[in-house]
Amino acid sequence: MIDKTLVPLLAIKGLAKRYPGVVALKGVDLTANAGEVHALVGANGAGKSTLMNLLAGAQAPSEGEICIEGQVVRFDGPASAQDRGIATVYQEFSLVPQLSVARSIFLGREPKSAFGFVDTRRLAERTRALLERFNLKLDPDAEVATLSVADQQLVEIGRALSFDARILILDEPTAVLSFAEQDNLFAVIRQLKSEGMLVLYVSHHLREVLAIADRVTVLRDGEKIATRDTAGLTVDDLVSLMLGRSGAYAKTTGHQPDSADGSLFDITYRTAGPESRLALRGGEIVGLAGLVGAGRTTFARALSGNALSSASVDIGHEGRTLHFSSPREAMGHGVVYITEDRKRDGIFAELDIVANATASALPSLGLGPLRNSRKEQAVSSNILQRLHLVASSLSAPIVKLSGGNQQKVLIGRALLTKPTILVCDEPTRGVDIGAKAEIHEILRGLARSGVAVLVVSSEIEELLALAHRIVVMHERRFVAEMPAHEAEESQILIAASSGSKSMEKNDEA
Amino acid sequence: MTAFAASHREVAAQLMSRYAIFIVLVLVYFLAVAISDAFLVPTYIFNVVRQVAPVGIAAIGVTYVMILGGVDLSIGAVISLTSVLCAVQMNGDQANVAMAIAISCAAGAAIGTINGIAVALTRVSPFVLTLGTGVAVLGLTQIYSGGTARGIVAPGFREVFNYRIGDVVPVLAIAFLALAVLGLLVQRFTVFGRQLFLIGSNRRAAHLSGLSMARVTILAYALSGLFGGFAGIALLARSGVSNTLSGQGLEFQVLAAVVLGGTTFEGGRGGVAGTIAGILVLVIAFNLVNISGLPYHMQLVVMGTIIIVASAVYGQISARS
């Protein structure tokens, strides 16, 4: 007899995955136990997704084996992984918006009544039991479309749990959540852990990983670098493991822009509430902090000519007042926006890198109505080289690039219009740490050349490292402003969540 | 580095989707040759090209609209209208030919412009909108012509277009190929051509990138109308008789050719070259139906089947890549 407690719930031995021309995973060993939250971290391309896909049964390994409770298992598809108790919640949900929560959770496995109809009463009972057991606060009758993203995620988790999963894989679960929603998710994860489940937590957010995981496995270039207990581990430790060198973000140092030398943009923002003001200067990076829902993106878009009907921005500059009614008009005056959602409204997926990079500057590169392909090719190649783009060929479709390289192409597109104000919304979202540092360096270089840069980011650390000045937004207004070198994370969080700069409320956010 | 790690299979799938129609064209041609020697005779081949000129010309403009992610169902009605208009304006007098052609082109462009403005400024789907304008234009054509064949083609008009250079190549076929080349040049070498693909690929991104969505949209539909006008004139030149319903149903052949050529309803891909290959595949298939002695209306069945199979195949290919 084998003592069950000694056999790990999940054991991976020598797992490898090769694609034509690429080795994505090189013989990874890993063990994880029931009642554990085990994080997987690594830069993009480190092999996290591949490992996750192998465990989820979405792909078959080239070598090595996966053991559950000491038994070797082989999956011939996601369904067979589910049968063996491995459930996966991907970053992108696969819910049917029109269905109720209960129907979504048991989709395809609804209890049937005598005539083959869905037995709604039993469905409701089973749903309620499941939600209560795992303390998921959801209304079983609510239509999925009406739920917040956070609640939709809980529905996905509920569906995963309804398969009696013992191993739950969460892929970047907090990417779409606000701080409060994140707390709720963590409470759910702790509940699952106490029920004896193994949660595999895949994330870019190292701080979260340290907060929620018991152990963390670091991957780099398809290899396992280390598995560590999170107790006593710091973000810097993790970063140096991931990169093989130390230091998370290089700070913006030296060159504090002199308010006198850069040209000044006096911005007035009007929404439902009272108007709010903000100054941008050429040569300066301003970091815009705030919670999800504070209205940062709405402001950033309004500033660059893409306003919702309820918001408007005036820019005072050299005695004139500018107001833009389209991104085209804003661009004509040098105000350019880089989107937070590359896939939805940034890239032209099926078009090549040159077409993507030159999209905005096309008319200025050609002669009248005619294009000048040679010049397009030349300027793209030039700007993308400056941005350290990694691509085998500029005629490759942009969708084949990694997130960081796609972002560089979008920055290149903006730069080809020669902006005076560059608005970057979450410039490093979904970008691996190496590329992050490069993008930061690019933005610093732009500021040095006299561009006014506004960076919106949910990562306060990023803003502290990158910006010269931090502006905090709360409920659609600018509520606090401070030089980045004097700012503290706690100070920003308090302003962002309470709207006041004072430190009266001492409860840590 | 592995930033660009497309597998060979993906690359192959992409090449397949881009060049599939040209391979199909070659295969269909060899099949045709195997069935009938006629497909080896230049005169016959150019006759086929002449035969397909009106639909082919219209398909060039519709390709632009479909790269943009739209569609133009009014094209059949535009062909009918411009064809009747051209005949009536000529009124059997050679002195009127230039004016008649100009008026027909202007009418086609005007209808296209109206389509474009409506698509750009309202939220009506292009499908419904151009279906509506198509019906309305059909009505206008009937009113204008009194419901019967009206107008007389000027002497020489038909003869010029059907004159065979060196006894082989009809002027109409040359005109079609010239317009195809022009269409291809516009697509490849103008800012407008590139912007069609940008907007068709991702409307939101195009808007944020500072493209003038309205201008490109209106121009695309206007060109579709203008090529519809050319097609109406070509139809009149081919048949020599003005008929108020001559363009009816041609929109389906046009759509079949465009879709077959790899320009999808989703937009952002495809192009004029594919469309031309698509129309040639269609016309060879039609001729094979005729040659093999099947009833004429079998052509419609063949066309319908081709649309469905082509869409299914392209869907498969793009799902895999």
PDB file of N, CA and C in Angstrom, chain B residues 174 189 198 244 253:
ATOM      1  N   ILE B 174     -10.526  43.492 -74.525  1.00  0.00           N
ATOM      2  CA  ILE B 174      -9.397  44.365 -74.188  1.00  0.00           C
ATOM      3  C   ILE B 174      -9.816  45.383 -73.124  1.00  0.00           C
ATOM      4  N   PHE B 189      -1.465  50.424 -55.541  1.00  0.00           N
ATOM      5  CA  PHE B 189      -0.536  51.547 -55.482  1.00  0.00           C
ATOM      6  C   PHE B 189      -1.142  52.854 -54.983  1.00  0.00           C
ATOM      7  N   LEU B 198      -7.094  48.229 -44.522  1.00  0.00           N
ATOM      8  CA  LEU B 198      -6.981  48.587 -43.102  1.00  0.00           C
ATOM      9  C   LEU B 198      -8.366  48.620 -42.457  1.00  0.00           C
ATOM     10  N   THR B 244     -34.708  46.508 -69.983  1.00  0.00           N
ATOM     11  CA  THR B 244     -34.781  47.059 -68.625  1.00  0.00           C
ATOM     12  C   THR B 244     -34.379  46.045 -67.556  1.00  0.00           C
ATOM     13  N   GLN B 253     -23.868  36.670 -59.820  1.00  0.00           N
ATOM     14  CA  GLN B 253     -22.637  36.236 -60.491  1.00  0.00           C
ATOM     15  C   GLN B 253     -21.449  37.040 -59.999  1.00  0.00           C
TER      16      GLN B 253
END
